[in-house]
Amino acid sequence: MKALRLTEWRHEPELVEVAEPVAGSGEAVVRVAAAGACHSDLHLMRDFAPGQLPWDPPFTLGHENAGYVDSLGPGVSRFKVGQPVAVYGPWGCGHCSRCLAGLETYCEDQAAAPVVGGGGGLGRDGGMAELMLVPAADRHLVSLPEELDPVLAAPLTDAGLTSYHAIRRSWPKLVPGASALVIGVGGLGHLALQILEATTACEVIAVDSRPEALRLALECGAETALAPGEDAVSSVMEVTKGRGVDAVFDFVGSDATLALAAAAARQCGDLTIVGLAGGSLSYSFFTVPYELSVQSTYWGSRPELVEVLELAARDLLRPEVTTFPLEEALDAYRGLENGKLSGRAVVLPAG
Ligand code: FEH
Ligand code: ZN
Ligand code: ZN
């Protein structure tokens, strides 16, 4: 079968012929219907050097996957061949306290995990191929609600789940009369706006430099859509009557967006850094609003993935997708990189 493989750090991935996976004990092979293309993959191709992450190429890309159970190894009890499934991407050990809570992103016995701090498409073979091996099928597969198309489900396993996990943390602050700021309306940001609309009663402001992204933001539930720049903070203060926003979700994570986030935040607010641009924020007693809680966030838990899929099944969450055949997957990443792509790029290995 064909697979899009990262063969070396800081190299373009290659479409190559590989052997089809065979499910062993506890494993499943998924026929991939859709594999999302994530900005993080660009970092794998451009920035990361050997030793920066706990795993190395070569592996098949694609850590945002959904499809159908193609075959099952012995001992898999919760799934049947042909069943539509989403793949829960972070693959931990399954027995530590974090994994038992379904938060395999923060597994604390990594040596016993299928790959240290990674998953399919992140150190192990992922979904940019017709078939994908899933090591602990009973934990790493999630049944898809009948009404949910796997092409729409795939972006929810990473872009949707990461946004949902970030927003859930701030739910107690996002009460009627509160406000939230979403910086970056791309693959994650446009889903975050829908999740805020579906799960909170707060007023939502979006910031992005692209006019088409601001239009998408308003369609996804933002009441206000702003371009970044020196008057962005004053606009936020105008909308929030001088208080600032109760929660900021920075899906870019650069020096400039973090500075905007801190300046726009309300006292006792939350600032959650989701984007991987690698920016930093000077945090001291006098540089940020009192009691501003700043946190990074990484992906999400398996129970949260079930909740995200339920939102989509009830049509409260619908990714804007642009699809590409596997042979054109590199065009998907180029669209991500030049910012010309709206919503999420999804590769369809089966065409
Ligand atoms: C992937 C690799 C490294 C950091 C973060 C990510 C996210 O895209 C996973 O959701
Ligand atoms: Zn990702
Ligand atoms: Zn674990």
PDB file of N, CA and C in Angstrom, residues 206-281:
ATOM      1  N   ALA A 206     -13.092  36.915  18.094  1.00  0.00           N
ATOM      2  CA  ALA A 206     -12.061  36.162  17.353  1.00  0.00           C
ATOM      3  C   ALA A 206     -11.067  37.147  16.762  1.00  0.00           C
ATOM      4  N   VAL A 207      -9.811  36.704  16.676  1.00  0.00           N
ATOM      5  CA  VAL A 207      -8.759  37.519  16.042  1.00  0.00           C
ATOM      6  C   VAL A 207      -8.030  36.667  15.012  1.00  0.00           C
ATOM      7  N   ASP A 208      -7.895  37.211  13.803  1.00  0.00           N
ATOM      8  CA  ASP A 208      -7.077  36.543  12.785  1.00  0.00           C
ATOM      9  C   ASP A 208      -6.675  37.613  11.766  1.00  0.00           C
ATOM     10  N   SER A 209      -5.531  37.375  11.107  1.00  0.00           N
ATOM     11  CA  SER A 209      -5.042  38.392  10.145  1.00  0.00           C
ATOM     12  C   SER A 209      -5.693  38.220   8.777  1.00  0.00           C
ATOM     13  N   ARG A 210      -6.412  37.120   8.541  1.00  0.00           N
ATOM     14  CA  ARG A 210      -6.956  36.859   7.209  1.00  0.00           C
ATOM     15  C   ARG A 210      -8.444  37.179   7.153  1.00  0.00           C
ATOM     16  N   PRO A 211      -8.869  38.033   6.220  1.00  0.00           N
ATOM     17  CA  PRO A 211     -10.301  38.398   6.126  1.00  0.00           C
ATOM     18  C   PRO A 211     -11.211  37.176   6.000  1.00  0.00           C
ATOM     19  N   GLU A 212     -10.751  36.154   5.221  1.00  0.00           N
ATOM     20  CA  GLU A 212     -11.638  34.988   5.033  1.00  0.00           C
ATOM     21  C   GLU A 212     -11.785  34.210   6.354  1.00  0.00           C
ATOM     22  N   ALA A 213     -10.733  34.260   7.184  1.00  0.00           N
ATOM     23  CA  ALA A 213     -10.817  33.570   8.489  1.00  0.00           C
ATOM     24  C   ALA A 213     -11.767  34.324   9.416  1.00  0.00           C
ATOM     25  N   LEU A 214     -11.773  35.647   9.297  1.00  0.00           N
ATOM     26  CA  LEU A 214     -12.695  36.431  10.141  1.00  0.00           C
ATOM     27  C   LEU A 214     -14.142  36.181   9.721  1.00  0.00           C
ATOM     28  N   ARG A 215     -14.351  36.001   8.409  1.00  0.00           N
ATOM     29  CA  ARG A 215     -15.708  35.663   7.944  1.00  0.00           C
ATOM     30  C   ARG A 215     -16.126  34.301   8.510  1.00  0.00           C
ATOM     31  N   LEU A 216     -15.205  33.330   8.461  1.00  0.00           N
ATOM     32  CA  LEU A 216     -15.494  31.988   9.008  1.00  0.00           C
ATOM     33  C   LEU A 216     -15.765  32.082  10.498  1.00  0.00           C
ATOM     34  N   ALA A 217     -15.026  32.956  11.191  1.00  0.00           N
ATOM     35  CA  ALA A 217     -15.214  33.108  12.652  1.00  0.00           C
ATOM     36  C   ALA A 217     -16.643  33.526  12.971  1.00  0.00           C
ATOM     37  N   LEU A 218     -17.163  34.485  12.201  1.00  0.00           N
ATOM     38  CA  LEU A 218     -18.541  34.960  12.453  1.00  0.00           C
ATOM     39  C   LEU A 218     -19.547  33.856  12.148  1.00  0.00           C
ATOM     40  N   GLU A 219     -19.247  33.044  11.114  1.00  0.00           N
ATOM     41  CA  GLU A 219     -20.144  31.910  10.788  1.00  0.00           C
ATOM     42  C   GLU A 219     -20.109  30.851  11.893  1.00  0.00           C
ATOM     43  N   CYS A 220     -18.958  30.763  12.591  1.00  0.00           N
ATOM     44  CA  CYS A 220     -18.792  29.710  13.619  1.00  0.00           C
ATOM     45  C   CYS A 220     -19.242  30.168  15.005  1.00  0.00           C
ATOM     46  N   GLY A 221     -19.778  31.420  15.094  1.00  0.00           N
ATOM     47  CA  GLY A 221     -20.375  31.807  16.373  1.00  0.00           C
ATOM     48  C   GLY A 221     -19.754  32.997  17.070  1.00  0.00           C
ATOM     49  N   ALA A 222     -18.618  33.524  16.527  1.00  0.00           N
ATOM     50  CA  ALA A 222     -18.045  34.723  17.178  1.00  0.00           C
ATOM     51  C   ALA A 222     -19.003  35.889  16.981  1.00  0.00           C
ATOM     52  N   GLU A 223     -19.152  36.715  18.023  1.00  0.00           N
ATOM     53  CA  GLU A 223     -19.973  37.925  17.853  1.00  0.00           C
ATOM     54  C   GLU A 223     -19.136  39.054  17.255  1.00  0.00           C
ATOM     55  N   THR A 224     -17.827  39.021  17.546  1.00  0.00           N
ATOM     56  CA  THR A 224     -16.920  40.077  17.051  1.00  0.00           C
ATOM     57  C   THR A 224     -15.703  39.423  16.415  1.00  0.00           C
ATOM     58  N   ALA A 225     -15.263  39.930  15.259  1.00  0.00           N
ATOM     59  CA  ALA A 225     -14.074  39.375  14.586  1.00  0.00           C
ATOM     60  C   ALA A 225     -13.129  40.530  14.277  1.00  0.00           C
ATOM     61  N   LEU A 226     -11.881  40.409  14.758  1.00  0.00           N
ATOM     62  CA  LEU A 226     -10.940  41.537  14.680  1.00  0.00           C
ATOM     63  C   LEU A 226      -9.648  41.129  13.988  1.00  0.00           C
ATOM     64  N   ALA A 227      -9.002  42.076  13.323  1.00  0.00           N
ATOM     65  CA  ALA A 227      -7.644  41.833  12.818  1.00  0.00           C
ATOM     66  C   ALA A 227      -6.684  42.160  13.964  1.00  0.00           C
ATOM     67  N   PRO A 228      -5.514  41.490  14.023  1.00  0.00           N
ATOM     68  CA  PRO A 228      -4.553  41.825  15.082  1.00  0.00           C
ATOM     69  C   PRO A 228      -3.980  43.215  14.828  1.00  0.00           C
ATOM     70  N   GLY A 229      -3.288  43.765  15.789  1.00  0.00           N
ATOM     71  CA  GLY A 229      -2.711  45.096  15.598  1.00  0.00           C
ATOM     72  C   GLY A 229      -2.905  45.909  16.874  1.00  0.00           C
ATOM     73  N   GLU A 230      -2.371  47.124  16.851  1.00  0.00           N
ATOM     74  CA  GLU A 230      -2.350  47.845  18.127  1.00  0.00           C
ATOM     75  C   GLU A 230      -3.749  48.195  18.623  1.00  0.00           C
ATOM     76  N   ASP A 231      -4.757  48.302  17.703  1.00  0.00           N
ATOM     77  CA  ASP A 231      -6.061  48.668  18.260  1.00  0.00           C
ATOM     78  C   ASP A 231      -6.901  47.425  18.606  1.00  0.00           C
ATOM     79  N   ALA A 232      -6.316  46.227  18.476  1.00  0.00           N
ATOM     80  CA  ALA A 232      -7.089  45.011  18.821  1.00  0.00           C
ATOM     81  C   ALA A 232      -7.428  45.018  20.311  1.00  0.00           C
ATOM     82  N   VAL A 233      -6.455  45.382  21.151  1.00  0.00           N
ATOM     83  CA  VAL A 233      -6.711  45.372  22.597  1.00  0.00           C
ATOM     84  C   VAL A 233      -7.792  46.388  22.958  1.00  0.00           C
ATOM     85  N   SER A 234      -7.702  47.573  22.368  1.00  0.00           N
ATOM     86  CA  SER A 234      -8.721  48.593  22.708  1.00  0.00           C
ATOM     87  C   SER A 234     -10.099  48.145  22.227  1.00  0.00           C
ATOM     88  N   SER A 235     -10.137  47.424  21.091  1.00  0.00           N
ATOM     89  CA  SER A 235     -11.443  46.901  20.625  1.00  0.00           C
ATOM     90  C   SER A 235     -11.983  45.866  21.616  1.00  0.00           C
ATOM     91  N   VAL A 236     -11.091  45.002  22.106  1.00  0.00           N
ATOM     92  CA  VAL A 236     -11.536  43.992  23.090  1.00  0.00           C
ATOM     93  C   VAL A 236     -12.051  44.688  24.357  1.00  0.00           C
ATOM     94  N   MET A 237     -11.333  45.725  24.780  1.00  0.00           N
ATOM     95  CA  MET A 237     -11.746  46.442  25.996  1.00  0.00           C
ATOM     96  C   MET A 237     -13.095  47.136  25.779  1.00  0.00           C
ATOM     97  N   GLU A 238     -13.303  47.613  24.535  1.00  0.00           N
ATOM     98  CA  GLU A 238     -14.594  48.267  24.248  1.00  0.00           C
ATOM     99  C   GLU A 238     -15.727  47.234  24.361  1.00  0.00           C
ATOM    100  N   VAL A 239     -15.513  46.075  23.722  1.00  0.00           N
ATOM    101  CA  VAL A 239     -16.548  45.032  23.743  1.00  0.00           C
ATOM    102  C   VAL A 239     -16.815  44.547  25.176  1.00  0.00           C
ATOM    103  N   THR A 240     -15.745  44.483  25.998  1.00  0.00           N
ATOM    104  CA  THR A 240     -15.912  43.917  27.358  1.00  0.00           C
ATOM    105  C   THR A 240     -16.080  45.016  28.412  1.00  0.00           C
ATOM    106  N   LYS A 241     -16.417  46.234  27.944  1.00  0.00           N
ATOM    107  CA  LYS A 241     -16.668  47.365  28.862  1.00  0.00           C
ATOM    108  C   LYS A 241     -15.511  47.599  29.833  1.00  0.00           C
ATOM    109  N   GLY A 242     -14.270  47.439  29.255  1.00  0.00           N
ATOM    110  CA  GLY A 242     -13.069  47.782  30.020  1.00  0.00           C
ATOM    111  C   GLY A 242     -12.561  46.677  30.921  1.00  0.00           C
ATOM    112  N   ARG A 243     -13.285  45.518  30.989  1.00  0.00           N
ATOM    113  CA  ARG A 243     -12.864  44.459  31.928  1.00  0.00           C
ATOM    114  C   ARG A 243     -11.799  43.544  31.338  1.00  0.00           C
ATOM    115  N   GLY A 244     -11.875  43.291  30.045  1.00  0.00           N
ATOM    116  CA  GLY A 244     -10.999  42.267  29.447  1.00  0.00           C
ATOM    117  C   GLY A 244     -11.778  40.952  29.375  1.00  0.00           C
ATOM    118  N   VAL A 245     -11.171  39.963  28.714  1.00  0.00           N
ATOM    119  CA  VAL A 245     -11.887  38.695  28.493  1.00  0.00           C
ATOM    120  C   VAL A 245     -11.571  37.693  29.600  1.00  0.00           C
ATOM    121  N   ASP A 246     -12.547  36.883  29.955  1.00  0.00           N
ATOM    122  CA  ASP A 246     -12.404  35.914  31.046  1.00  0.00           C
ATOM    123  C   ASP A 246     -11.529  34.739  30.647  1.00  0.00           C
ATOM    124  N   ALA A 247     -11.474  34.455  29.334  1.00  0.00           N
ATOM    125  CA  ALA A 247     -10.605  33.346  28.892  1.00  0.00           C
ATOM    126  C   ALA A 247     -10.072  33.680  27.501  1.00  0.00           C
ATOM    127  N   VAL A 248      -8.764  33.459  27.327  1.00  0.00           N
ATOM    128  CA  VAL A 248      -8.146  33.636  26.013  1.00  0.00           C
ATOM    129  C   VAL A 248      -7.599  32.284  25.572  1.00  0.00           C
ATOM    130  N   PHE A 249      -7.868  31.918  24.323  1.00  0.00           N
ATOM    131  CA  PHE A 249      -7.325  30.674  23.767  1.00  0.00           C
ATOM    132  C   PHE A 249      -6.422  31.076  22.597  1.00  0.00           C
ATOM    133  N   ASP A 250      -5.117  30.919  22.777  1.00  0.00           N
ATOM    134  CA  ASP A 250      -4.162  31.341  21.754  1.00  0.00           C
ATOM    135  C   ASP A 250      -3.771  30.140  20.905  1.00  0.00           C
ATOM    136  N   PHE A 251      -4.336  30.074  19.700  1.00  0.00           N
ATOM    137  CA  PHE A 251      -4.077  28.929  18.799  1.00  0.00           C
ATOM    138  C   PHE A 251      -2.880  29.186  17.900  1.00  0.00           C
ATOM    139  N   VAL A 252      -2.171  30.287  18.158  1.00  0.00           N
ATOM    140  CA  VAL A 252      -0.942  30.578  17.417  1.00  0.00           C
ATOM    141  C   VAL A 252       0.259  30.354  18.346  1.00  0.00           C
ATOM    142  N   GLY A 253       0.268  31.089  19.478  1.00  0.00           N
ATOM    143  CA  GLY A 253       1.332  30.867  20.478  1.00  0.00           C
ATOM    144  C   GLY A 253       2.643  31.569  20.143  1.00  0.00           C
ATOM    145  N   SER A 254       2.556  32.720  19.493  1.00  0.00           N
ATOM    146  CA  SER A 254       3.786  33.474  19.177  1.00  0.00           C
ATOM    147  C   SER A 254       3.986  34.570  20.229  1.00  0.00           C
ATOM    148  N   ASP A 255       5.165  35.212  20.223  1.00  0.00           N
ATOM    149  CA  ASP A 255       5.398  36.329  21.158  1.00  0.00           C
ATOM    150  C   ASP A 255       4.285  37.360  21.027  1.00  0.00           C
ATOM    151  N   ALA A 256       3.931  37.699  19.771  1.00  0.00           N
ATOM    152  CA  ALA A 256       2.942  38.775  19.541  1.00  0.00           C
ATOM    153  C   ALA A 256       1.555  38.362  20.023  1.00  0.00           C
ATOM    154  N   THR A 257       1.158  37.122  19.742  1.00  0.00           N
ATOM    155  CA  THR A 257      -0.203  36.724  20.137  1.00  0.00           C
ATOM    156  C   THR A 257      -0.286  36.534  21.646  1.00  0.00           C
ATOM    157  N   LEU A 258       0.798  36.078  22.268  1.00  0.00           N
ATOM    158  CA  LEU A 258       0.775  35.937  23.736  1.00  0.00           C
ATOM    159  C   LEU A 258       0.720  37.302  24.405  1.00  0.00           C
ATOM    160  N   ALA A 259       1.412  38.278  23.817  1.00  0.00           N
ATOM    161  CA  ALA A 259       1.351  39.640  24.373  1.00  0.00           C
ATOM    162  C   ALA A 259      -0.062  40.198  24.234  1.00  0.00           C
ATOM    163  N   LEU A 260      -0.682  39.955  23.068  1.00  0.00           N
ATOM    164  CA  LEU A 260      -2.073  40.391  22.852  1.00  0.00           C
ATOM    165  C   LEU A 260      -2.991  39.701  23.862  1.00  0.00           C
ATOM    166  N   ALA A 261      -2.780  38.402  24.050  1.00  0.00           N
ATOM    167  CA  ALA A 261      -3.627  37.623  24.956  1.00  0.00           C
ATOM    168  C   ALA A 261      -3.560  38.181  26.379  1.00  0.00           C
ATOM    169  N   ALA A 262      -2.341  38.435  26.859  1.00  0.00           N
ATOM    170  CA  ALA A 262      -2.191  38.923  28.243  1.00  0.00           C
ATOM    171  C   ALA A 262      -2.788  40.323  28.392  1.00  0.00           C
ATOM    172  N   ALA A 263      -2.631  41.156  27.357  1.00  0.00           N
ATOM    173  CA  ALA A 263      -3.146  42.534  27.428  1.00  0.00           C
ATOM    174  C   ALA A 263      -4.665  42.567  27.373  1.00  0.00           C
ATOM    175  N   ALA A 264      -5.263  41.558  26.733  1.00  0.00           N
ATOM    176  CA  ALA A 264      -6.730  41.544  26.553  1.00  0.00           C
ATOM    177  C   ALA A 264      -7.439  40.799  27.675  1.00  0.00           C
ATOM    178  N   ALA A 265      -6.658  40.162  28.557  1.00  0.00           N
ATOM    179  CA  ALA A 265      -7.268  39.288  29.566  1.00  0.00           C
ATOM    180  C   ALA A 265      -7.816  40.081  30.750  1.00  0.00           C
ATOM    181  N   ARG A 266      -8.826  39.528  31.379  1.00  0.00           N
ATOM    182  CA  ARG A 266      -9.451  40.102  32.565  1.00  0.00           C
ATOM    183  C   ARG A 266      -8.692  39.628  33.814  1.00  0.00           C
ATOM    184  N   GLN A 267      -8.732  40.382  34.888  1.00  0.00           N
ATOM    185  CA  GLN A 267      -8.168  39.894  36.149  1.00  0.00           C
ATOM    186  C   GLN A 267      -8.893  38.594  36.532  1.00  0.00           C
ATOM    187  N   CYS A 268      -8.148  37.646  37.078  1.00  0.00           N
ATOM    188  CA  CYS A 268      -8.683  36.312  37.438  1.00  0.00           C
ATOM    189  C   CYS A 268      -9.071  35.493  36.200  1.00  0.00           C
ATOM    190  N   GLY A 269      -8.599  35.882  35.036  1.00  0.00           N
ATOM    191  CA  GLY A 269      -8.931  35.147  33.808  1.00  0.00           C
ATOM    192  C   GLY A 269      -7.994  33.985  33.543  1.00  0.00           C
ATOM    193  N   ASP A 270      -8.294  33.246  32.447  1.00  0.00           N
ATOM    194  CA  ASP A 270      -7.447  32.127  31.994  1.00  0.00           C
ATOM    195  C   ASP A 270      -6.813  32.495  30.656  1.00  0.00           C
ATOM    196  N   LEU A 271      -5.537  32.145  30.507  1.00  0.00           N
ATOM    197  CA  LEU A 271      -4.871  32.262  29.200  1.00  0.00           C
ATOM    198  C   LEU A 271      -4.329  30.879  28.883  1.00  0.00           C
ATOM    199  N   THR A 272      -4.864  30.244  27.839  1.00  0.00           N
ATOM    200  CA  THR A 272      -4.413  28.896  27.487  1.00  0.00           C
ATOM    201  C   THR A 272      -3.678  28.930  26.162  1.00  0.00           C
ATOM    202  N   ILE A 273      -2.436  28.450  26.197  1.00  0.00           N
ATOM    203  CA  ILE A 273      -1.570  28.439  25.013  1.00  0.00           C
ATOM    204  C   ILE A 273      -1.743  27.095  24.319  1.00  0.00           C
ATOM    205  N   VAL A 274      -2.272  27.134  23.105  1.00  0.00           N
ATOM    206  CA  VAL A 274      -2.511  25.895  22.351  1.00  0.00           C
ATOM    207  C   VAL A 274      -1.562  25.809  21.155  1.00  0.00           C
ATOM    208  N   GLY A 275      -1.313  26.939  20.499  1.00  0.00           N
ATOM    209  CA  GLY A 275      -0.476  26.972  19.295  1.00  0.00           C
ATOM    210  C   GLY A 275       0.998  26.700  19.596  1.00  0.00           C
ATOM    211  N   LEU A 276       1.674  26.140  18.602  1.00  0.00           N
ATOM    212  CA  LEU A 276       3.059  25.681  18.810  1.00  0.00           C
ATOM    213  C   LEU A 276       4.087  26.637  18.207  1.00  0.00           C
ATOM    214  N   ALA A 277       3.743  27.910  18.036  1.00  0.00           N
ATOM    215  CA  ALA A 277       4.712  28.836  17.411  1.00  0.00           C
ATOM    216  C   ALA A 277       5.945  29.042  18.282  1.00  0.00           C
ATOM    217  N   GLY A 278       5.855  28.651  19.552  1.00  0.00           N
ATOM    218  CA  GLY A 278       7.049  28.699  20.412  1.00  0.00           C
ATOM    219  C   GLY A 278       7.322  30.061  21.023  1.00  0.00           C
ATOM    220  N   GLY A 279       6.327  30.942  21.029  1.00  0.00           N
ATOM    221  CA  GLY A 279       6.503  32.267  21.630  1.00  0.00           C
ATOM    222  C   GLY A 279       6.570  32.179  23.139  1.00  0.00           C
ATOM    223  N   SER A 280       6.966  33.306  23.773  1.00  0.00           N
ATOM    224  CA  SER A 280       7.003  33.296  25.242  1.00  0.00           C
ATOM    225  C   SER A 280       6.364  34.568  25.767  1.00  0.00           C
ATOM    226  N   LEU A 281       6.013  34.518  27.059  1.00  0.00           N
ATOM    227  CA  LEU A 281       5.294  35.626  27.703  1.00  0.00           C
ATOM    228  C   LEU A 281       6.049  35.981  28.987  1.00  0.00           C
TER     229      LEU A 281
END
